[in-house]
mmCIF file of C-alpha atoms and ligand atoms in Angstrom:
data_model
loop_
_atom_site.group_PDB
_atom_site.id
_atom_site.type_symbol
_atom_site.label_atom_id
_atom_site.label_comp_id
_atom_site.label_asym_id
_atom_site.label_seq_id
_atom_site.Cartn_x
_atom_site.Cartn_y
_atom_site.Cartn_z
ATOM 1 C CA UNK T 1 39.208 24.879 -18.917
ATOM 2 C CA UNK T 2 40.652 21.340 -18.971
ATOM 3 C CA UNK T 3 41.886 22.128 -15.479
ATOM 4 C CA UNK T 4 38.386 22.415 -14.081
ATOM 5 C CA UNK T 5 37.229 18.768 -14.140
ATOM 6 C CA UNK T 6 40.490 17.884 -12.402
ATOM 7 C CA UNK T 7 39.812 20.447 -9.678
ATOM 8 C CA UNK T 8 36.218 19.176 -9.320
ATOM 9 C CA UNK T 9 37.312 15.568 -8.991
ATOM 10 C CA UNK T 10 40.339 16.211 -6.819
ATOM 11 C CA UNK T 11 40.540 14.535 -3.407
ATOM 12 C CA UNK T 12 39.522 16.829 -0.493
ATOM 13 C CA UNK T 13 43.138 17.376 0.564
ATOM 14 C CA UNK T 14 44.237 18.407 -2.905
ATOM 15 C CA UNK T 15 41.130 20.559 -3.345
ATOM 16 C CA UNK T 16 42.037 22.417 -0.169
ATOM 17 C CA UNK T 17 45.466 23.130 -1.642
ATOM 18 C CA UNK T 18 43.805 24.385 -4.825
ATOM 19 C CA UNK T 19 41.649 26.883 -2.931
ATOM 20 C CA UNK T 20 43.869 29.762 -4.012
ATOM 21 C CA UNK T 21 42.329 29.352 -7.501
ATOM 22 C CA UNK T 22 38.830 30.070 -6.204
ATOM 23 C CA UNK T 23 39.861 32.742 -3.710
ATOM 24 C CA UNK T 24 38.629 35.630 -5.830
ATOM 25 C CA UNK T 25 35.077 34.232 -5.875
ATOM 26 C CA UNK T 26 34.876 32.455 -2.506
ATOM 27 C CA UNK T 27 35.340 34.293 0.803
ATOM 28 C CA UNK T 28 37.391 31.592 2.524
ATOM 29 C CA UNK T 29 36.550 28.226 3.974
ATOM 30 C CA UNK T 30 35.295 29.262 7.437
ATOM 31 C CA UNK T 31 32.456 31.336 8.896
ATOM 32 C CA UNK T 32 35.044 33.709 10.363
ATOM 33 C CA UNK T 33 36.637 34.419 6.981
ATOM 34 C CA UNK T 34 33.197 34.990 5.446
ATOM 35 C CA UNK T 35 32.107 37.389 8.195
ATOM 36 C CA UNK T 36 35.410 39.272 7.811
ATOM 37 C CA UNK T 37 34.671 39.632 4.070
ATOM 38 C CA UNK T 38 31.164 40.894 4.889
ATOM 39 C CA UNK T 39 32.570 43.485 7.288
ATOM 40 C CA UNK T 40 34.886 44.754 4.577
ATOM 41 C CA UNK T 41 31.992 45.045 2.153
ATOM 42 C CA UNK T 42 29.892 46.816 4.803
ATOM 43 C CA UNK T 43 32.709 49.316 5.363
ATOM 44 C CA UNK T 44 32.459 50.165 1.655
ATOM 45 C CA UNK T 45 28.694 50.769 1.863
ATOM 46 C CA UNK T 46 27.633 47.344 0.534
ATOM 47 C CA UNK T 47 25.374 44.853 2.253
ATOM 48 C CA UNK T 48 25.757 41.097 1.853
ATOM 49 C CA UNK T 49 24.071 37.737 1.774
ATOM 50 C CA UNK T 50 26.064 34.745 3.022
ATOM 51 C CA UNK T 51 25.980 31.356 1.326
ATOM 52 C CA UNK T 52 27.539 28.259 2.887
ATOM 53 C CA UNK T 53 28.650 26.338 -0.195
ATOM 54 C CA UNK T 54 27.396 22.837 -0.800
ATOM 55 C CA UNK T 55 24.602 21.324 -2.861
ATOM 56 C CA UNK T 56 22.989 18.017 -3.788
ATOM 57 C CA UNK T 57 23.375 16.566 -0.316
ATOM 58 C CA UNK T 58 22.160 12.956 -0.128
ATOM 59 C CA UNK T 59 22.743 12.125 3.530
ATOM 60 C CA UNK T 60 20.525 13.359 6.336
ATOM 61 C CA UNK T 61 23.597 13.819 8.525
ATOM 62 C CA UNK T 62 25.227 16.182 5.993
ATOM 63 C CA UNK T 63 21.984 18.161 5.638
ATOM 64 C CA UNK T 64 21.843 18.526 9.431
ATOM 65 C CA UNK T 65 25.465 19.725 9.533
ATOM 66 C CA UNK T 66 24.825 22.348 6.867
ATOM 67 C CA UNK T 67 21.781 23.497 8.835
ATOM 68 C CA UNK T 68 23.913 23.779 11.987
ATOM 69 C CA UNK T 69 26.380 25.928 10.059
ATOM 70 C CA UNK T 70 23.582 28.267 8.942
ATOM 71 C CA UNK T 71 22.407 28.651 12.524
ATOM 72 C CA UNK T 72 25.982 29.418 13.610
ATOM 73 C CA UNK T 73 26.364 31.877 10.700
ATOM 74 C CA UNK T 74 23.297 33.807 11.767
ATOM 75 C CA UNK T 75 24.689 34.045 15.301
ATOM 76 C CA UNK T 76 28.051 35.286 13.958
ATOM 77 C CA UNK T 77 26.398 37.870 11.682
ATOM 78 C CA UNK T 78 24.347 39.190 14.590
ATOM 79 C CA UNK T 79 27.289 39.141 17.038
ATOM 80 C CA UNK T 80 29.450 41.050 14.543
ATOM 81 C CA UNK T 81 26.693 43.591 13.924
ATOM 82 C CA UNK T 82 27.164 42.892 10.195
ATOM 83 C CA UNK T 83 24.703 44.032 7.537
ATOM 84 C CA UNK T 84 23.966 40.651 5.982
ATOM 85 C CA UNK T 85 21.285 38.036 5.532
ATOM 86 C CA UNK T 86 21.580 34.417 4.361
ATOM 87 C CA UNK T 87 21.028 32.555 1.093
ATOM 88 C CA UNK T 88 20.204 28.853 1.314
ATOM 89 C CA UNK T 89 20.309 26.145 -1.343
ATOM 90 C CA UNK T 90 17.560 23.719 -0.403
ATOM 91 C CA UNK T 91 19.485 20.844 -1.989
ATOM 92 C CA UNK T 92 22.143 21.403 0.679
ATOM 93 C CA UNK T 93 19.652 20.896 3.516
ATOM 94 C CA UNK T 94 17.946 17.756 2.285
ATOM 95 C CA UNK T 95 15.592 18.608 -0.624
ATOM 96 C CA UNK T 96 16.775 15.563 -2.603
ATOM 97 C CA UNK T 97 16.053 13.310 0.380
ATOM 98 C CA UNK T 98 12.572 14.700 1.094
ATOM 99 C CA UNK T 99 10.765 18.037 1.000
ATOM 100 C CA UNK T 100 9.672 17.538 4.593
ATOM 101 C CA UNK T 101 13.284 17.171 5.688
ATOM 102 C CA UNK T 102 14.361 20.301 3.789
ATOM 103 C CA UNK T 103 11.448 22.227 5.302
ATOM 104 C CA UNK T 104 12.268 20.984 8.819
ATOM 105 C CA UNK T 105 15.890 22.106 8.389
ATOM 106 C CA UNK T 106 14.802 25.411 6.877
ATOM 107 C CA UNK T 107 12.530 25.944 9.856
ATOM 108 C CA UNK T 108 15.510 25.443 12.146
ATOM 109 C CA UNK T 109 17.350 28.204 10.232
ATOM 110 C CA UNK T 110 14.254 30.401 10.312
ATOM 111 C CA UNK T 111 13.850 29.930 14.078
ATOM 112 C CA UNK T 112 17.233 31.652 14.515
ATOM 113 C CA UNK T 113 16.639 34.249 11.786
ATOM 114 C CA UNK T 114 13.329 35.170 13.403
ATOM 115 C CA UNK T 115 15.106 36.498 16.502
ATOM 116 C CA UNK T 116 16.374 39.456 14.463
ATOM 117 C CA UNK T 117 13.847 39.389 11.567
ATOM 118 C CA UNK T 118 16.693 38.384 9.254
ATOM 119 C CA UNK T 119 15.702 37.705 5.656
ATOM 120 C CA UNK T 120 16.270 34.155 4.357
ATOM 121 C CA UNK T 121 16.709 33.811 0.597
ATOM 122 C CA UNK T 122 16.080 30.447 -1.075
ATOM 123 C CA UNK T 123 18.460 30.151 -4.032
ATOM 124 C CA UNK T 124 17.009 28.527 -7.154
ATOM 125 C CA UNK T 125 18.841 25.519 -8.598
ATOM 126 C CA UNK T 126 18.273 23.229 -11.623
ATOM 127 C CA UNK T 127 14.829 23.307 -13.284
ATOM 128 C CA UNK T 128 13.802 19.909 -11.874
ATOM 129 C CA UNK T 129 13.806 21.496 -8.390
ATOM 130 C CA UNK T 130 11.811 24.661 -9.143
ATOM 131 C CA UNK T 131 8.319 23.408 -8.230
ATOM 132 C CA UNK T 132 9.601 21.776 -5.084
ATOM 133 C CA UNK T 133 11.470 24.965 -4.090
ATOM 134 C CA UNK T 134 8.302 27.045 -4.479
ATOM 135 C CA UNK T 135 6.313 24.498 -2.455
ATOM 136 C CA UNK T 136 8.841 24.653 0.381
ATOM 137 C CA UNK T 137 8.981 28.452 0.135
ATOM 138 C CA UNK T 138 5.168 28.716 0.350
ATOM 139 C CA UNK T 139 5.100 26.433 3.390
ATOM 140 C CA UNK T 140 7.872 28.387 5.136
ATOM 141 C CA UNK T 141 6.166 31.696 4.354
ATOM 142 C CA UNK T 142 2.991 30.585 6.085
ATOM 143 C CA UNK T 143 4.958 30.918 9.319
ATOM 144 C CA UNK T 144 7.647 33.567 8.628
ATOM 145 C CA UNK T 145 7.255 36.491 6.265
ATOM 146 C CA UNK T 146 10.965 37.189 5.683
ATOM 147 C CA UNK T 147 11.607 34.367 3.198
ATOM 148 C CA UNK T 148 11.836 34.784 -0.557
ATOM 149 C CA UNK T 149 12.642 32.813 -3.707
ATOM 150 C CA UNK T 150 14.739 33.447 -6.814
ATOM 151 C CA UNK T 151 13.348 33.662 -10.353
ATOM 152 C CA UNK T 152 15.615 32.637 -13.230
ATOM 153 C CA UNK T 153 14.768 34.761 -16.275
ATOM 154 C CA UNK T 154 15.999 32.091 -18.714
ATOM 155 C CA UNK T 155 13.062 29.840 -17.805
ATOM 156 C CA UNK T 156 10.011 29.979 -20.075
ATOM 157 C CA UNK T 157 7.848 29.663 -16.969
ATOM 158 C CA UNK T 158 9.429 32.710 -15.292
ATOM 159 C CA UNK T 159 6.782 35.248 -16.385
ATOM 160 C CA UNK T 160 3.951 33.183 -14.877
ATOM 161 C CA UNK T 161 5.980 32.632 -11.708
ATOM 162 C CA UNK T 162 6.674 36.353 -11.344
ATOM 163 C CA UNK T 163 2.960 37.181 -11.607
ATOM 164 C CA UNK T 164 2.136 34.677 -8.872
ATOM 165 C CA UNK T 165 4.941 35.942 -6.640
ATOM 166 C CA UNK T 166 3.901 39.567 -7.139
ATOM 167 C CA UNK T 167 0.309 38.695 -6.217
ATOM 168 C CA UNK T 168 1.580 36.939 -3.073
ATOM 169 C CA UNK T 169 3.792 39.985 -2.188
ATOM 170 C CA UNK T 170 6.894 37.774 -2.128
ATOM 171 C CA UNK T 171 10.323 39.325 -2.070
ATOM 172 C CA UNK T 172 12.008 38.046 -5.240
ATOM 173 C CA UNK T 173 15.596 37.941 -6.472
ATOM 174 C CA UNK T 174 15.717 38.052 -10.259
ATOM 175 C CA UNK T 175 18.733 36.493 -12.009
ATOM 176 C CA UNK T 176 19.364 35.096 -15.499
ATOM 177 C CA UNK T 177 19.927 31.496 -14.349
ATOM 178 C CA UNK T 178 23.179 29.580 -13.984
ATOM 179 C CA UNK T 179 22.347 25.963 -14.886
ATOM 180 C CA UNK T 180 22.443 24.226 -18.244
ATOM 181 C CA UNK T 181 18.788 23.887 -19.293
ATOM 182 C CA UNK T 182 17.414 22.506 -22.600
ATOM 183 C CA UNK T 183 15.441 24.617 -25.156
ATOM 184 C CA UNK T 184 11.984 23.325 -24.124
ATOM 185 C CA UNK T 185 12.673 24.629 -20.609
ATOM 186 C CA UNK T 186 14.766 27.749 -21.109
ATOM 187 C CA UNK T 187 15.542 30.504 -23.591
ATOM 188 C CA UNK T 188 18.972 29.899 -25.127
ATOM 189 C CA UNK T 189 20.064 33.090 -26.970
ATOM 190 C CA UNK T 190 21.400 35.737 -24.591
ATOM 191 C CA UNK T 191 19.265 38.372 -26.372
ATOM 192 C CA UNK T 192 16.092 36.463 -25.436
ATOM 193 C CA UNK T 193 17.232 35.970 -21.834
ATOM 194 C CA UNK T 194 18.042 39.674 -21.522
ATOM 195 C CA UNK T 195 14.689 40.699 -23.030
ATOM 196 C CA UNK T 196 12.804 38.444 -20.625
ATOM 197 C CA UNK T 197 14.929 39.649 -17.707
ATOM 198 C CA UNK T 198 14.064 43.253 -18.468
ATOM 199 C CA UNK T 199 10.324 42.558 -18.828
ATOM 200 C CA UNK T 200 10.304 40.747 -15.488
ATOM 201 C CA UNK T 201 12.473 43.370 -13.791
ATOM 202 C CA UNK T 202 10.067 46.112 -14.873
ATOM 203 C CA UNK T 203 7.075 44.186 -13.521
ATOM 204 C CA UNK T 204 8.862 43.592 -10.205
ATOM 205 C CA UNK T 205 9.970 47.210 -9.933
ATOM 206 C CA UNK T 206 6.474 48.512 -10.574
ATOM 207 C CA UNK T 207 4.404 46.004 -8.614
ATOM 208 C CA UNK T 208 6.789 43.803 -6.637
ATOM 209 C CA UNK T 209 7.958 43.766 -3.039
ATOM 210 C CA UNK T 210 11.528 45.075 -2.810
ATOM 211 C CA UNK T 211 13.026 43.011 -5.669
ATOM 212 C CA UNK T 212 16.704 42.045 -5.830
ATOM 213 C CA UNK T 213 18.068 42.834 -9.295
ATOM 214 C CA UNK T 214 20.892 40.295 -9.490
ATOM 215 C CA UNK T 215 23.112 40.805 -12.522
ATOM 216 C CA UNK T 216 26.521 42.120 -13.586
ATOM 217 C CA UNK T 217 25.155 43.071 -16.979
ATOM 218 C CA UNK T 218 25.552 46.814 -17.751
ATOM 219 C CA UNK T 219 22.751 46.794 -20.327
ATOM 220 C CA UNK T 220 20.287 45.486 -17.753
ATOM 221 C CA UNK T 221 21.588 47.621 -14.896
ATOM 222 C CA UNK T 222 21.257 50.805 -16.957
ATOM 223 C CA UNK T 223 17.797 49.796 -18.226
ATOM 224 C CA UNK T 224 16.623 49.131 -14.660
ATOM 225 C CA UNK T 225 17.931 52.495 -13.427
ATOM 226 C CA UNK T 226 16.207 54.243 -16.331
ATOM 227 C CA UNK T 227 12.907 52.468 -15.733
ATOM 228 C CA UNK T 228 13.042 53.300 -12.020
ATOM 229 C CA UNK T 229 13.816 56.974 -12.747
ATOM 230 C CA UNK T 230 11.070 57.324 -15.342
ATOM 231 C CA UNK T 231 8.468 55.728 -13.080
ATOM 232 C CA UNK T 232 9.369 57.477 -9.841
ATOM 233 C CA UNK T 233 10.532 54.244 -8.235
ATOM 234 C CA UNK T 234 12.985 55.377 -5.555
ATOM 235 C CA UNK T 235 16.265 53.534 -4.885
ATOM 236 C CA UNK T 236 14.873 52.400 -1.506
ATOM 237 C CA UNK T 237 12.292 50.196 -3.291
ATOM 238 C CA UNK T 238 14.756 47.677 -4.759
ATOM 239 C CA UNK T 239 18.360 46.563 -4.533
ATOM 240 C CA UNK T 240 21.023 45.538 -7.006
ATOM 241 C CA UNK T 241 22.895 42.339 -6.236
ATOM 242 C CA UNK T 242 26.206 40.976 -7.501
ATOM 243 C CA UNK T 243 28.513 38.075 -6.695
ATOM 244 C CA UNK T 244 31.580 38.323 -4.475
ATOM 245 C CA UNK T 245 34.701 39.010 -6.530
ATOM 246 C CA UNK T 246 32.838 39.864 -9.738
ATOM 247 C CA UNK T 247 33.054 43.521 -10.774
ATOM 248 C CA UNK T 248 33.918 44.812 -7.266
ATOM 249 C CA UNK T 249 34.606 48.333 -8.588
ATOM 250 C CA UNK T 250 31.243 48.403 -10.298
ATOM 251 C CA UNK T 251 29.610 47.259 -7.051
ATOM 252 C CA UNK T 252 31.091 50.234 -5.207
ATOM 253 C CA UNK T 253 30.245 52.685 -7.994
ATOM 254 C CA UNK T 254 26.589 51.657 -7.990
ATOM 255 C CA UNK T 255 26.444 52.136 -4.205
ATOM 256 C CA UNK T 256 28.132 55.538 -4.528
ATOM 257 C CA UNK T 257 25.431 56.549 -7.008
ATOM 258 C CA UNK T 258 22.930 56.056 -4.165
ATOM 259 C CA UNK T 259 21.563 52.632 -5.049
ATOM 260 C CA UNK T 260 21.474 49.696 -2.654
ATOM 261 C CA UNK T 261 23.945 46.956 -3.531
ATOM 262 C CA UNK T 262 24.020 43.541 -1.879
ATOM 263 C CA UNK T 263 26.933 41.173 -2.507
ATOM 264 C CA UNK T 264 26.417 37.411 -2.480
ATOM 265 C CA UNK T 265 29.276 35.987 -0.408
ATOM 266 C CA UNK T 266 29.854 32.237 -0.729
ATOM 267 C CA UNK T 267 32.252 30.407 1.577
ATOM 268 C CA UNK T 268 33.114 26.879 2.678
ATOM 269 C CA UNK T 269 35.135 23.924 1.528
ATOM 270 C CA UNK T 270 32.626 22.732 -1.109
ATOM 271 C CA UNK T 271 33.490 25.489 -3.550
ATOM 272 C CA UNK T 272 34.166 23.430 -6.699
ATOM 273 C CA UNK T 273 30.639 23.401 -8.223
ATOM 274 C CA UNK T 274 30.101 27.119 -7.611
ATOM 275 C CA UNK T 275 33.573 27.930 -8.935
ATOM 276 C CA UNK T 276 32.910 25.881 -12.057
ATOM 277 C CA UNK T 277 29.654 27.757 -12.827
ATOM 278 C CA UNK T 278 31.459 31.120 -12.541
ATOM 279 C CA UNK T 279 34.219 30.000 -14.934
ATOM 280 C CA UNK T 280 31.788 28.435 -17.374
ATOM 281 C CA UNK T 281 29.747 31.625 -17.722
ATOM 282 C CA UNK T 282 32.483 34.210 -18.444
ATOM 283 C CA UNK T 283 35.923 34.227 -19.966
ATOM 284 C CA UNK T 284 36.837 37.260 -17.785
ATOM 285 C CA UNK T 285 36.506 34.967 -14.759
ATOM 286 C CA UNK T 286 38.859 32.407 -16.300
ATOM 287 C CA UNK T 287 41.311 35.236 -16.906
ATOM 288 C CA UNK T 288 41.273 36.191 -13.185
ATOM 289 C CA UNK T 289 42.033 32.600 -12.236
ATOM 290 C CA UNK T 290 44.843 32.256 -14.770
ATOM 291 C CA UNK T 291 46.319 35.508 -13.486
ATOM 292 C CA UNK T 292 46.171 34.206 -9.908
ATOM 293 C CA UNK T 293 48.257 31.204 -11.020
ATOM 294 C CA UNK T 294 51.100 33.567 -11.815
ATOM 295 C CA UNK T 295 50.689 35.889 -8.862
ATOM 296 C CA UNK T 296 50.413 33.237 -6.156
HETATM 297 C C1 LIG H 1 23.457 37.959 -6.280
HETATM 298 C C2 LIG H 1 23.288 36.849 -7.274
HETATM 299 C C3 LIG H 1 22.589 35.700 -6.895
HETATM 300 C C4 LIG H 1 22.387 34.683 -7.812
HETATM 301 N N1 LIG H 1 21.597 33.592 -7.462
HETATM 302 C C5 LIG H 1 21.328 32.656 -8.395
HETATM 303 C C6 LIG H 1 20.404 31.594 -8.114
HETATM 304 O O1 LIG H 1 19.810 31.478 -7.024
HETATM 305 N N2 LIG H 1 20.179 30.678 -9.106
HETATM 306 C C7 LIG H 1 20.786 30.761 -10.333
HETATM 307 O O2 LIG H 1 20.516 29.928 -11.197
HETATM 308 N N3 LIG H 1 21.662 31.745 -10.598
HETATM 309 C C8 LIG H 1 21.953 32.682 -9.670
HETATM 310 N N4 LIG H 1 22.827 33.697 -9.978
HETATM 311 C C9 LIG H 1 23.664 33.616 -11.210
HETATM 312 C C10 LIG H 1 22.973 34.204 -12.395
HETATM 313 O O3 LIG H 1 21.869 33.403 -12.751
HETATM 314 C C11 LIG H 1 23.930 34.293 -13.608
HETATM 315 O O4 LIG H 1 24.404 33.022 -13.914
HETATM 316 C C12 LIG H 1 25.121 35.195 -13.370
HETATM 317 O O5 LIG H 1 24.787 36.313 -12.585
HETATM 318 C C13 LIG H 1 25.680 35.688 -14.731
HETATM 319 O O6 LIG H 1 24.762 36.515 -15.399
HETATM 320 P P1 LIG H 1 24.940 38.115 -15.435
HETATM 321 O O7 LIG H 1 23.670 38.718 -15.870
HETATM 322 O O8 LIG H 1 25.415 38.561 -14.094
HETATM 323 O O9 LIG H 1 26.112 38.412 -16.414
HETATM 324 P P2 LIG H 1 26.635 37.649 -17.719
HETATM 325 O O10 LIG H 1 25.497 37.171 -18.582
HETATM 326 O O11 LIG H 1 27.647 36.648 -17.296
HETATM 327 O O12 LIG H 1 27.344 38.854 -18.429
HETATM 328 C C14 LIG H 1 26.616 39.905 -19.056
HETATM 329 C C15 LIG H 1 27.474 41.145 -19.163
HETATM 330 O O13 LIG H 1 27.848 41.572 -17.844
HETATM 331 C C16 LIG H 1 29.170 42.099 -17.853
HETATM 332 N N5 LIG H 1 30.034 41.242 -17.002
HETATM 333 C C17 LIG H 1 29.677 40.090 -16.416
HETATM 334 N N6 LIG H 1 30.698 39.576 -15.683
HETATM 335 C C18 LIG H 1 31.725 40.420 -15.841
HETATM 336 C C19 LIG H 1 33.053 40.442 -15.346
HETATM 337 N N7 LIG H 1 33.542 39.458 -14.557
HETATM 338 N N8 LIG H 1 33.829 41.479 -15.708
HETATM 339 C C20 LIG H 1 33.363 42.447 -16.490
HETATM 340 N N9 LIG H 1 32.120 42.477 -17.015
HETATM 341 C C21 LIG H 1 31.315 41.477 -16.684
HETATM 342 C C22 LIG H 1 29.612 42.073 -19.289
HETATM 343 O O14 LIG H 1 29.249 43.295 -19.845
HETATM 344 C C23 LIG H 1 28.771 40.951 -19.887
HETATM 345 O O15 LIG H 1 28.605 41.044 -21.267
HETATM 346 C C24 LIG H 1 22.980 34.765 -9.101
HETATM 347 C C25 LIG H 1 23.669 35.922 -9.477
HETATM 348 C C26 LIG H 1 23.815 36.960 -8.596
HETATM 349 C C27 LIG H 1 24.524 38.193 -9.042
#
């Protein structure tokens, strides 16, 4: 893992040369490579959501460029006839500069998405941004119904958030949460996170609006299938979601069983932060990277 800070701090040119390390988890550096990855997934019966990597943007110009890329992505998805929607990190389109700016950029993305009723997912980032993300989501929803947030099950507040989102008929993605959060904010033991995840997943399955069950965790996947079966919740009422390059065989198997599976496909040159989170959360992922060092 000592390698990682060096990759994160490497100059852009060197980082580009190090891309082969992240290749398993990141579908290339261009829109074209990402759409090609989506088409491959589609051919295997999987749908996708595309994420243009980048976060914590502090310059209006960079936020505008990221927004332009999202607009271009939507055009490319539509032109390719691909089965995909988009996932947006609000911090990449100006949230840290001002909520109004992030909303204005989001509205530019939505204006294009609206032409084909494409769903726009708002990823959830560190806990200091959660309230602001919900505020922006609520404002966007007033004008376009196909927008939805993410709930991180590690947060103590998640249960209250889920109840509000269910009442508002919002389309939610449920995940465990990928950021380092302190005990007053988030459950720490994995057993507690799993237990909360399952409680929230059950509520969303029973009363929610087409929830996205985003996890690679067999215990949770099996518990969700069981709950759906026992409560007559058909596979058309929810979808499983996993990350590009993580458990690809499992992704296909779940789809072959008749469930919907959407793969989150990140791409772009700003892959270091995303790559770091994937390595930090699982030793299997480090193993894939180490193996790629020898098979380059
Ligand atoms: C589609 C999607 C979108 C997401 N969006 C967000 C977001 O907006 N905000 C956010 O904070 N987080 C997001 N995440 C990340 C998420 O919060 C977790 O950090 C991440 O998914 C790891 O948790 P997990 O439940 O998948 O599995 P883990 O807790 O990492 O693993 C649990 C179990 O899953 C199995 N497993 C996991 N990985 C592997 C592997 N590589 N090989 C074999 N078995 C494995 C093992 O049995 C393991 O014990 C997203 C995740 C997904 C899938």
